[in-house]
mmCIF file of C-alpha atoms in Angstrom:
data_model
loop_
_atom_site.group_PDB
_atom_site.id
_atom_site.type_symbol
_atom_site.label_atom_id
_atom_site.label_comp_id
_atom_site.label_asym_id
_atom_site.label_seq_id
_atom_site.Cartn_x
_atom_site.Cartn_y
_atom_site.Cartn_z
ATOM 1 C CA MET A 1 0.000 0.000 0.000
ATOM 2 C CA GLU A 2 1.196 3.532 -0.745
ATOM 3 C CA TYR A 3 0.818 5.809 2.256
ATOM 4 C CA LYS A 4 0.082 9.481 1.627
ATOM 5 C CA ILE A 5 2.004 11.141 4.434
ATOM 6 C CA ALA A 6 1.148 14.751 5.259
ATOM 7 C CA ASP A 7 3.308 17.145 3.250
ATOM 8 C CA HIS A 8 4.766 18.931 6.273
ATOM 9 C CA ILE A 9 5.820 15.599 7.836
ATOM 10 C CA ALA A 10 7.021 13.929 4.636
ATOM 11 C CA ALA A 11 9.505 16.756 4.133
ATOM 12 C CA MET A 12 11.046 16.360 7.598
ATOM 13 C CA LYS A 13 14.294 14.478 8.176
ATOM 14 C CA PRO A 14 15.010 12.245 11.188
ATOM 15 C CA SER A 15 16.955 13.798 14.064
ATOM 16 C CA ALA A 16 20.646 13.420 13.335
ATOM 17 C CA ILE A 17 21.261 12.859 17.039
ATOM 18 C CA ARG A 18 18.684 10.067 17.284
ATOM 19 C CA GLU A 19 20.174 8.492 14.146
ATOM 20 C CA ILE A 20 23.642 8.603 15.670
ATOM 21 C CA PHE A 21 22.324 6.626 18.635
ATOM 22 C CA LYS A 22 21.967 3.662 16.265
ATOM 23 C CA VAL A 23 25.758 3.290 16.047
ATOM 24 C CA LEU A 24 26.015 3.247 19.811
ATOM 25 C CA VAL A 25 24.866 -0.359 19.981
ATOM 26 C CA ASP A 26 28.537 -1.110 19.332
ATOM 27 C CA PRO A 27 30.061 -1.159 22.844
ATOM 28 C CA GLU A 28 33.426 -0.068 21.435
ATOM 29 C CA VAL A 29 32.046 3.289 20.253
ATOM 30 C CA ILE A 30 32.820 6.228 22.538
ATOM 31 C CA ALA A 31 29.756 8.480 22.519
ATOM 32 C CA LEU A 32 30.398 12.218 22.515
ATOM 33 C CA SER A 33 27.013 12.695 20.882
ATOM 34 C CA ALA A 34 24.606 12.590 23.823
ATOM 35 C CA GLY A 35 23.119 15.450 25.816
ATOM 36 C CA SER A 36 22.634 13.910 29.248
ATOM 37 C CA PRO A 37 24.304 14.557 32.577
ATOM 38 C CA ASP A 38 26.668 11.943 33.977
ATOM 39 C CA SER A 39 24.514 9.013 35.124
ATOM 40 C CA SER A 40 26.528 8.756 38.353
ATOM 41 C CA ALA A 41 24.993 12.111 39.287
ATOM 42 C CA TYR A 42 21.446 10.753 39.400
ATOM 43 C CA PRO A 43 20.155 10.829 43.011
ATOM 44 C CA VAL A 44 19.125 7.163 42.860
ATOM 45 C CA LYS A 45 19.068 6.409 46.593
ATOM 46 C CA GLU A 46 17.032 9.493 47.422
ATOM 47 C CA MET A 47 14.558 8.858 44.610
ATOM 48 C CA ALA A 48 14.130 5.247 45.704
ATOM 49 C CA GLU A 49 13.255 6.375 49.226
ATOM 50 C CA VAL A 50 10.791 8.966 47.951
ATOM 51 C CA GLY A 51 9.278 6.471 45.513
ATOM 52 C CA ASP A 52 8.647 3.946 48.274
ATOM 53 C CA GLU A 53 6.893 6.626 50.336
ATOM 54 C CA ILE A 54 4.702 7.615 47.400
ATOM 55 C CA PHE A 55 3.505 4.066 46.754
ATOM 56 C CA ALA A 56 3.023 3.405 50.452
ATOM 57 C CA ASN A 57 0.976 6.526 51.163
ATOM 58 C CA GLU A 58 -0.299 8.120 47.933
ATOM 59 C CA PHE A 59 -0.723 5.328 45.392
ATOM 60 C CA VAL A 60 -4.257 6.434 44.504
ATOM 61 C CA THR A 61 -3.008 9.869 43.395
ATOM 62 C CA THR A 62 0.101 8.670 41.596
ATOM 63 C CA LEU A 63 -1.715 5.900 39.685
ATOM 64 C CA GLY A 64 -4.729 7.986 38.740
ATOM 65 C CA TYR A 65 -5.405 10.789 36.316
ATOM 66 C CA GLY A 66 -4.092 14.249 37.077
ATOM 67 C CA THR A 67 -4.852 17.757 35.881
ATOM 68 C CA THR A 68 -3.420 18.866 32.549
ATOM 69 C CA GLU A 69 -1.688 21.839 34.178
ATOM 70 C CA GLY A 70 0.342 19.461 36.332
ATOM 71 C CA TYR A 71 0.692 18.286 39.923
ATOM 72 C CA THR A 72 -0.188 21.380 41.961
ATOM 73 C CA PRO A 73 2.566 21.129 44.596
ATOM 74 C CA LEU A 74 5.225 20.800 41.877
ATOM 75 C CA ARG A 75 3.832 23.778 39.977
ATOM 76 C CA GLU A 76 3.936 25.901 43.126
ATOM 77 C CA GLN A 77 7.448 24.735 44.028
ATOM 78 C CA THR A 78 8.656 25.558 40.531
ATOM 79 C CA LYS A 79 7.108 29.027 40.532
ATOM 80 C CA LYS A 80 8.510 29.770 44.000
ATOM 81 C CA ARG A 81 12.037 28.602 43.098
ATOM 82 C CA LEU A 82 12.136 30.647 39.898
ATOM 83 C CA ARG A 83 10.819 33.753 41.575
ATOM 84 C CA GLU A 84 12.812 33.671 44.818
ATOM 85 C CA LYS A 85 16.124 32.347 43.496
ATOM 86 C CA TYR A 86 16.185 33.863 40.003
ATOM 87 C CA GLN A 87 13.686 36.775 40.203
ATOM 88 C CA THR A 88 11.864 35.194 37.276
ATOM 89 C CA GLY A 89 8.094 35.365 36.945
ATOM 90 C CA THR A 90 5.316 37.765 37.970
ATOM 91 C CA ASP A 91 1.793 37.572 39.365
ATOM 92 C CA ASP A 92 0.531 37.491 35.778
ATOM 93 C CA ASP A 93 2.479 34.306 35.026
ATOM 94 C CA ASP A 94 1.612 30.679 35.611
ATOM 95 C CA VAL A 95 3.341 27.298 35.224
ATOM 96 C CA ILE A 96 2.382 24.179 33.330
ATOM 97 C CA ILE A 97 4.297 20.926 33.884
ATOM 98 C CA THR A 98 5.287 19.389 30.564
ATOM 99 C CA THR A 99 6.634 16.061 29.368
ATOM 100 C CA GLY A 100 10.182 17.332 29.129
ATOM 101 C CA GLY A 101 11.369 20.714 27.939
ATOM 102 C CA GLN A 102 10.789 19.547 24.381
ATOM 103 C CA GLN A 103 7.036 19.532 24.949
ATOM 104 C CA THR A 104 7.090 23.167 26.040
ATOM 105 C CA ILE A 105 8.659 24.043 22.696
ATOM 106 C CA SER A 106 6.087 21.968 20.827
ATOM 107 C CA LEU A 107 3.018 23.207 22.727
ATOM 108 C CA PHE A 108 4.028 26.853 22.485
ATOM 109 C CA THR A 109 4.673 26.537 18.758
ATOM 110 C CA GLN A 110 1.359 24.767 18.255
ATOM 111 C CA THR A 111 -0.347 27.552 20.198
ATOM 112 C CA MET A 112 1.211 30.449 18.280
ATOM 113 C CA ILE A 113 2.186 29.393 14.761
ATOM 114 C CA ASN A 114 0.118 29.388 11.595
ATOM 115 C CA LYS A 115 1.619 27.727 8.551
ATOM 116 C CA GLY A 116 4.068 30.111 6.917
ATOM 117 C CA ASP A 117 4.750 32.185 10.040
ATOM 118 C CA VAL A 118 8.397 32.906 10.763
ATOM 119 C CA ILE A 119 10.462 31.881 13.784
ATOM 120 C CA VAL A 120 13.875 33.502 14.225
ATOM 121 C CA CYS A 121 16.533 31.219 15.734
ATOM 122 C CA GLU A 122 20.165 31.295 16.721
ATOM 123 C CA GLU A 123 22.454 29.766 14.097
ATOM 124 C CA PRO A 124 23.306 27.013 15.012
ATOM 125 C CA SER A 125 20.420 25.937 17.236
ATOM 126 C CA PHE A 126 18.870 22.940 19.017
ATOM 127 C CA ILE A 127 17.716 20.366 16.469
ATOM 128 C CA GLY A 128 14.737 19.260 18.595
ATOM 129 C CA ALA A 129 13.331 22.778 18.515
ATOM 130 C CA LEU A 130 14.031 23.242 14.809
ATOM 131 C CA ASN A 131 12.142 20.049 13.939
ATOM 132 C CA ALA A 132 9.241 21.038 16.191
ATOM 133 C CA PHE A 133 9.008 24.374 14.388
ATOM 134 C CA ARG A 134 9.108 22.666 10.987
ATOM 135 C CA SER A 135 6.393 20.193 11.994
ATOM 136 C CA PHE A 136 3.925 23.079 12.427
ATOM 137 C CA GLY A 137 4.778 24.649 9.075
ATOM 138 C CA ALA A 138 6.939 27.487 10.344
ATOM 139 C CA GLN A 139 9.565 29.196 8.215
ATOM 140 C CA LEU A 140 12.932 29.466 9.955
ATOM 141 C CA LYS A 141 15.350 32.375 9.862
ATOM 142 C CA GLY A 142 18.781 31.849 11.374
ATOM 143 C CA VAL A 143 20.843 34.621 12.984
ATOM 144 C CA PRO A 144 24.583 33.950 13.348
ATOM 145 C CA MET A 145 26.278 33.997 16.752
ATOM 146 C CA ASP A 146 29.634 35.054 18.103
ATOM 147 C CA ASP A 147 31.168 34.352 21.512
ATOM 148 C CA ASP A 148 28.652 36.720 23.158
ATOM 149 C CA GLY A 149 25.606 34.972 21.702
ATOM 150 C CA MET A 150 23.186 35.934 18.947
ATOM 151 C CA ARG A 151 24.304 38.979 16.942
ATOM 152 C CA MET A 152 21.808 41.727 17.736
ATOM 153 C CA ASP A 153 22.675 43.835 14.691
ATOM 154 C CA LEU A 154 21.866 40.877 12.436
ATOM 155 C CA LEU A 155 18.730 40.085 14.441
ATOM 156 C CA GLU A 156 17.386 43.602 13.853
ATOM 157 C CA GLU A 157 18.179 43.264 10.178
ATOM 158 C CA VAL A 158 16.011 40.131 10.045
ATOM 159 C CA LEU A 159 13.185 41.634 12.103
ATOM 160 C CA SER A 160 13.098 44.812 10.031
ATOM 161 C CA THR A 161 12.946 42.999 6.692
ATOM 162 C CA THR A 162 10.861 39.895 7.438
ATOM 163 C CA LYS A 163 7.072 39.689 7.624
ATOM 164 C CA ASN A 164 5.037 37.468 9.962
ATOM 165 C CA VAL A 165 7.731 36.881 12.589
ATOM 166 C CA LYS A 166 5.908 35.339 15.573
ATOM 167 C CA PHE A 167 8.748 34.749 18.007
ATOM 168 C CA ILE A 168 12.491 34.581 18.566
ATOM 169 C CA TYR A 169 13.874 31.307 19.909
ATOM 170 C CA VAL A 170 17.023 31.495 22.046
ATOM 171 C CA ILE A 171 18.990 29.257 24.403
ATOM 172 C CA PRO A 172 20.844 32.096 26.119
ATOM 173 C CA THR A 173 22.822 30.145 28.719
ATOM 174 C CA PHE A 174 25.306 27.406 27.750
ATOM 175 C CA GLN A 175 23.643 27.139 24.373
ATOM 176 C CA ASN A 176 23.017 23.840 22.630
ATOM 177 C CA PRO A 177 25.059 23.116 20.543
ATOM 178 C CA SER A 178 27.699 25.825 20.966
ATOM 179 C CA GLY A 179 28.012 26.093 24.757
ATOM 180 C CA ARG A 180 28.019 29.895 24.439
ATOM 181 C CA THR A 181 26.294 32.254 26.877
ATOM 182 C CA MET A 182 24.558 35.445 25.769
ATOM 183 C CA THR A 183 25.816 38.501 27.646
ATOM 184 C CA LEU A 184 23.526 40.564 29.849
ATOM 185 C CA GLU A 185 23.831 43.508 27.479
ATOM 186 C CA ARG A 186 22.630 41.421 24.552
ATOM 187 C CA ARG A 187 19.778 39.968 26.590
ATOM 188 C CA LYS A 188 18.578 43.501 27.243
ATOM 189 C CA GLN A 189 18.953 44.349 23.560
ATOM 190 C CA LEU A 190 17.043 41.184 22.639
ATOM 191 C CA LEU A 191 14.121 42.204 24.812
ATOM 192 C CA GLU A 192 14.145 45.757 23.425
ATOM 193 C CA LEU A 193 14.112 44.476 19.837
ATOM 194 C CA ALA A 194 11.247 42.130 20.661
ATOM 195 C CA LYS A 195 9.310 45.097 21.997
ATOM 196 C CA LYS A 196 10.219 47.304 19.037
ATOM 197 C CA TYR A 197 9.025 44.759 16.465
ATOM 198 C CA ASP A 198 6.230 43.338 18.661
ATOM 199 C CA VAL A 199 7.305 39.699 18.720
ATOM 200 C CA LEU A 200 7.519 37.115 21.502
ATOM 201 C CA ILE A 201 10.618 35.386 22.864
ATOM 202 C CA LEU A 202 10.864 31.690 23.683
ATOM 203 C CA GLU A 203 13.697 31.433 26.225
ATOM 204 C CA ASP A 204 14.833 27.807 26.420
ATOM 205 C CA ASN A 205 16.973 27.435 29.544
ATOM 206 C CA PRO A 206 17.518 23.768 30.515
ATOM 207 C CA TYR A 207 21.251 24.115 31.290
ATOM 208 C CA PHE A 208 21.448 27.409 33.166
ATOM 209 C CA GLU A 209 21.998 25.897 36.630
ATOM 210 C CA LEU A 210 24.939 23.807 35.382
ATOM 211 C CA ARG A 211 27.465 26.622 35.845
ATOM 212 C CA TYR A 212 31.087 25.682 36.542
ATOM 213 C CA GLU A 213 32.690 29.112 36.609
ATOM 214 C CA GLY A 214 31.775 32.791 36.267
ATOM 215 C CA GLU A 215 28.801 34.714 37.585
ATOM 216 C CA PRO A 216 25.186 33.852 36.700
ATOM 217 C CA VAL A 217 23.503 36.046 34.095
ATOM 218 C CA ALA A 218 19.914 37.192 34.647
ATOM 219 C CA THR A 219 17.290 35.319 32.653
ATOM 220 C CA VAL A 220 15.602 37.242 29.858
ATOM 221 C CA LYS A 221 12.293 36.406 31.515
ATOM 222 C CA SER A 222 13.406 38.159 34.728
ATOM 223 C CA MET A 223 13.540 41.464 32.801
ATOM 224 C CA ASP A 224 10.163 40.951 31.129
ATOM 225 C CA THR A 225 7.399 43.310 32.295
ATOM 226 C CA GLU A 226 4.940 42.739 29.427
ATOM 227 C CA GLY A 227 4.452 38.969 29.334
ATOM 228 C CA ARG A 228 6.518 38.883 26.154
ATOM 229 C CA VAL A 229 8.898 36.086 27.231
ATOM 230 C CA VAL A 230 7.892 32.429 27.493
ATOM 231 C CA TYR A 231 10.298 30.479 29.669
ATOM 232 C CA ALA A 232 11.025 26.785 29.037
ATOM 233 C CA GLY A 233 12.766 24.903 31.846
ATOM 234 C CA SER A 234 13.424 21.322 32.836
ATOM 235 C CA TYR A 235 14.398 19.040 35.695
ATOM 236 C CA SER A 236 16.089 16.712 33.187
ATOM 237 C CA LYS A 237 19.597 18.115 33.508
ATOM 238 C CA VAL A 238 19.621 18.411 37.302
ATOM 239 C CA LEU A 239 17.738 15.247 38.337
ATOM 240 C CA SER A 240 17.142 12.799 35.500
ATOM 241 C CA PRO A 241 16.380 13.145 31.781
ATOM 242 C CA GLY A 242 14.395 9.915 31.580
ATOM 243 C CA MET A 243 11.668 11.193 33.902
ATOM 244 C CA ARG A 244 10.712 13.750 31.231
ATOM 245 C CA ILE A 245 9.672 16.478 33.666
ATOM 246 C CA GLY A 246 9.815 19.949 32.169
ATOM 247 C CA PHE A 247 7.902 23.141 32.790
ATOM 248 C CA CYS A 248 6.814 26.348 31.125
ATOM 249 C CA LEU A 249 6.487 29.721 32.860
ATOM 250 C CA ALA A 250 4.490 32.252 30.857
ATOM 251 C CA ASN A 251 1.633 34.713 30.961
ATOM 252 C CA LYS A 252 -1.564 33.020 32.137
ATOM 253 C CA GLU A 253 -3.315 33.599 28.815
ATOM 254 C CA ILE A 254 -0.593 31.700 26.944
ATOM 255 C CA ILE A 255 -0.533 28.918 29.542
ATOM 256 C CA ASN A 256 -4.314 28.486 29.247
ATOM 257 C CA ARG A 257 -3.978 28.007 25.481
ATOM 258 C CA MET A 258 -1.094 25.568 25.903
ATOM 259 C CA VAL A 259 -3.219 23.552 28.341
ATOM 260 C CA VAL A 260 -5.810 23.020 25.603
ATOM 261 C CA CYS A 261 -3.093 21.810 23.225
ATOM 262 C CA LYS A 262 -1.715 19.455 25.872
ATOM 263 C CA GLN A 263 -5.170 17.980 26.497
ATOM 264 C CA VAL A 264 -5.204 16.640 22.936
ATOM 265 C CA SER A 265 -1.573 15.525 23.152
ATOM 266 C CA ASP A 266 -0.945 13.441 26.286
ATOM 267 C CA VAL A 267 -3.708 14.690 28.663
ATOM 268 C CA HIS A 268 -1.162 15.220 31.431
ATOM 269 C CA THR A 269 2.462 14.461 32.271
ATOM 270 C CA ASN A 270 3.267 11.222 34.128
ATOM 271 C CA MET A 271 1.890 11.621 37.654
ATOM 272 C CA TYR A 272 4.390 9.360 39.407
ATOM 273 C CA PHE A 273 7.425 11.285 38.191
ATOM 274 C CA GLN A 274 5.779 14.630 38.883
ATOM 275 C CA MET A 275 5.183 13.526 42.450
ATOM 276 C CA LEU A 276 8.678 12.037 42.699
ATOM 277 C CA VAL A 277 10.260 15.370 41.760
ATOM 278 C CA SER A 278 7.960 17.273 44.107
ATOM 279 C CA LYS A 279 8.650 15.024 47.091
ATOM 280 C CA TYR A 280 12.372 15.125 46.328
ATOM 281 C CA LEU A 281 12.277 18.935 46.397
ATOM 282 C CA ASP A 282 10.455 18.789 49.741
ATOM 283 C CA LYS A 283 12.832 16.341 51.366
ATOM 284 C CA TYR A 284 16.275 17.078 49.914
ATOM 285 C CA ASP A 285 18.484 20.045 49.037
ATOM 286 C CA LEU A 286 18.386 20.489 45.265
ATOM 287 C CA ASP A 287 21.009 23.241 45.334
ATOM 288 C CA ALA A 288 23.480 20.969 47.126
ATOM 289 C CA HIS A 289 22.818 18.251 44.562
ATOM 290 C CA ILE A 290 23.385 20.676 41.675
ATOM 291 C CA LYS A 291 26.680 21.762 43.266
ATOM 292 C CA GLU A 292 27.857 18.132 43.235
ATOM 293 C CA ILE A 293 26.845 17.742 39.575
ATOM 294 C CA CYS A 294 28.740 20.895 38.646
ATOM 295 C CA GLU A 295 31.892 19.748 40.414
ATOM 296 C CA LEU A 296 31.761 16.436 38.536
ATOM 297 C CA HIS A 297 31.069 17.980 35.140
ATOM 298 C CA LYS A 298 33.719 20.683 35.540
ATOM 299 C CA ILE A 299 36.389 18.000 35.877
ATOM 300 C CA LYS A 300 35.201 16.403 32.638
ATOM 301 C CA ARG A 301 34.928 19.697 30.771
ATOM 302 C CA ASP A 302 38.446 20.637 31.788
ATOM 303 C CA ALA A 303 39.736 17.214 30.781
ATOM 304 C CA MET A 304 38.191 17.469 27.320
ATOM 305 C CA LEU A 305 39.448 21.009 26.683
ATOM 306 C CA LYS A 306 42.935 19.978 27.753
ATOM 307 C CA ALA A 307 42.883 16.854 25.554
ATOM 308 C CA LEU A 308 41.572 18.762 22.537
ATOM 309 C CA GLU A 309 44.342 21.314 22.900
ATOM 310 C CA LYS A 310 46.878 18.492 23.217
ATOM 311 C CA TYR A 311 45.786 16.348 20.272
ATOM 312 C CA VAL A 312 43.906 18.479 17.746
ATOM 313 C CA ASP A 313 45.396 20.737 15.071
ATOM 314 C CA PRO A 314 45.158 24.370 16.325
ATOM 315 C CA ARG A 315 43.460 25.374 13.089
ATOM 316 C CA VAL A 316 40.363 23.756 14.601
ATOM 317 C CA THR A 317 38.839 26.063 17.233
ATOM 318 C CA PHE A 318 36.744 25.082 20.241
ATOM 319 C CA THR A 319 34.451 27.046 22.541
ATOM 320 C CA HIS A 320 35.242 27.239 26.258
ATOM 321 C CA PRO A 321 31.813 26.960 27.901
ATOM 322 C CA ASN A 322 31.387 28.155 31.491
ATOM 323 C CA GLY A 323 28.810 25.441 32.023
ATOM 324 C CA GLY A 324 26.308 23.171 30.329
ATOM 325 C CA LEU A 325 27.157 19.943 28.523
ATOM 326 C CA PHE A 326 28.688 20.830 25.153
ATOM 327 C CA ILE A 327 31.823 22.024 23.398
ATOM 328 C CA TRP A 328 31.533 23.281 19.831
ATOM 329 C CA GLY A 329 34.345 22.734 17.357
ATOM 330 C CA GLU A 330 34.868 24.552 14.053
ATOM 331 C CA LEU A 331 37.066 23.472 11.180
ATOM 332 C CA PRO A 332 38.701 26.104 8.949
ATOM 333 C CA LYS A 333 36.283 27.626 6.445
ATOM 334 C CA GLY A 334 35.607 25.423 3.449
ATOM 335 C CA TYR A 335 35.697 22.146 5.354
ATOM 336 C CA ASP A 336 32.561 20.080 6.025
ATOM 337 C CA GLY A 337 31.880 19.038 9.604
ATOM 338 C CA PHE A 338 29.521 16.291 8.445
ATOM 339 C CA LYS A 339 32.267 14.593 6.457
ATOM 340 C CA LEU A 340 34.648 14.900 9.384
ATOM 341 C CA CYS A 341 32.137 13.243 11.718
ATOM 342 C CA GLN A 342 31.743 10.393 9.246
ATOM 343 C CA GLU A 343 35.491 9.816 9.399
ATOM 344 C CA ILE A 344 35.547 10.103 13.192
ATOM 345 C CA THR A 345 32.840 7.430 13.413
ATOM 346 C CA LYS A 346 35.167 5.039 11.592
ATOM 347 C CA LYS A 347 37.520 5.419 14.569
ATOM 348 C CA LYS A 348 34.740 4.380 16.971
ATOM 349 C CA VAL A 349 33.901 7.872 18.220
ATOM 350 C CA ALA A 350 30.453 9.441 17.753
ATOM 351 C CA CYS A 351 29.891 13.186 17.637
ATOM 352 C CA VAL A 352 27.238 15.348 15.989
ATOM 353 C CA PRO A 353 27.899 17.288 12.757
ATOM 354 C CA GLY A 354 27.073 20.963 12.712
ATOM 355 C CA ASN A 355 24.684 20.800 9.767
ATOM 356 C CA ALA A 356 22.177 19.068 12.067
ATOM 357 C CA PHE A 357 21.767 22.379 13.915
ATOM 358 C CA LEU A 358 21.167 24.660 10.926
ATOM 359 C CA THR A 359 17.862 26.295 10.049
ATOM 360 C CA ASP A 360 18.523 25.259 6.439
ATOM 361 C CA GLU A 361 18.369 21.454 6.450
ATOM 362 C CA ASN A 362 20.438 21.350 3.271
ATOM 363 C CA GLY A 363 23.101 23.711 4.559
ATOM 364 C CA VAL A 364 26.758 22.876 5.107
ATOM 365 C CA SER A 365 28.506 23.587 8.398
ATOM 366 C CA ASN A 366 32.167 23.476 9.350
ATOM 367 C CA GLY A 367 31.145 22.786 12.941
ATOM 368 C CA PHE A 368 30.610 19.737 15.146
ATOM 369 C CA ARG A 369 29.339 19.199 18.699
ATOM 370 C CA LEU A 370 31.050 17.261 21.475
ATOM 371 C CA ASN A 371 29.517 16.189 24.802
ATOM 372 C CA PHE A 372 31.807 15.887 27.826
ATOM 373 C CA SER A 373 29.387 14.850 30.578
ATOM 374 C CA MET A 374 28.693 11.260 29.519
ATOM 375 C CA PRO A 375 32.095 9.633 28.712
ATOM 376 C CA SER A 376 34.583 8.628 31.390
ATOM 377 C CA LEU A 377 37.793 10.602 31.834
ATOM 378 C CA GLU A 378 39.710 7.749 30.228
ATOM 379 C CA ASN A 379 37.387 7.702 27.211
ATOM 380 C CA ILE A 380 37.568 11.491 26.880
ATOM 381 C CA GLU A 381 41.325 11.194 26.455
ATOM 382 C CA ILE A 382 41.054 8.323 23.973
ATOM 383 C CA ALA A 383 38.294 10.000 21.963
ATOM 384 C CA CYS A 384 40.128 13.316 21.682
ATOM 385 C CA GLN A 385 43.277 11.528 20.533
ATOM 386 C CA ARG A 386 41.267 9.765 17.818
ATOM 387 C CA ILE A 387 39.632 13.047 16.821
ATOM 388 C CA GLY A 388 43.072 14.606 16.553
ATOM 389 C CA GLU A 389 44.297 11.789 14.324
ATOM 390 C CA THR A 390 41.225 12.086 12.116
ATOM 391 C CA VAL A 391 41.503 15.871 11.846
ATOM 392 C CA ALA A 392 45.153 15.604 10.832
ATOM 393 C CA GLU A 393 44.219 13.275 7.995
ATOM 394 C CA PHE A 394 41.123 15.298 7.083
ATOM 395 C CA LEU A 395 42.889 18.652 6.774
ATOM 396 C CA LYS A 396 45.392 17.193 4.320
#
């Protein structure tokens, strides 16, 4: 039988990252392609204790249906933490618990985008968001970055010459894939440009608490007085990615519309894991846990940067992220990062080519993304040596 797939889905390509996972069935492959925290950082013992308490005392709630907005105690805890610790959120805002940060991106796009509307993104940007935008028929406009984040002069050029821009998508802190952090000055400029051209901002911030050095930078949402910024957050990077517990903080009107979209998607996020996160927050010190994660990841980041400097041709440049999970490499202009990654895979190392993160699916990138949180210190050294060998051959 010939299946007539919807046009907007038929044109989409599989996630390059998910496709790379297929080569990881080979136990000899060193994966620098993932985006998860170190599994040794999961608070397994604490979660087991909390889980036992939930099933002993609240099994009716955890095994039953919940409200689409999310488990009320977790929503309140999330709002309180954002407001008191990060001065983010106002009385006009509300929170919905989502099935991972990815669902916030999807629900917000579904709520706001008509086919043909434009979304402005950092270039490069998170492939999961780009594919979500494409699935709803959005047109994508990429704005190049430098070490301080999205170029505001180029953003204004796009906003002033492009019709039907609905929102700007940014990952301002420890950006995926580049690891870069947008400066405070540019965050202020971003908000001013959004006001000037009357567009919304989707601030995707799943990594911002994974800071290993430097001072925290205020969220864009914390400077928002008009309900113009929609904030996507997640417990994935600080507790566990597999639980799929994310959240969205936004003006109540937007949240109400996203609730309707979620009701026809998955009804509500998994109740057990919502309650598990909530009880964990009640019983344990999340900030102390995050400090331990950061100490662990800093060691790995430093090890990878040192090994890359040791083994890789200096014509290849790498970002020095102050936090997050990723290092971004760039070959000299004219070289293709996709072809390099193909060669690296032959040496049993998996990383993600830069073209996967472009707004133009057919574009060519000289970049590639490396993850330092998942591999062991020994494998970081081995992988970087193999990358160096491959680069030496490739640049010939």
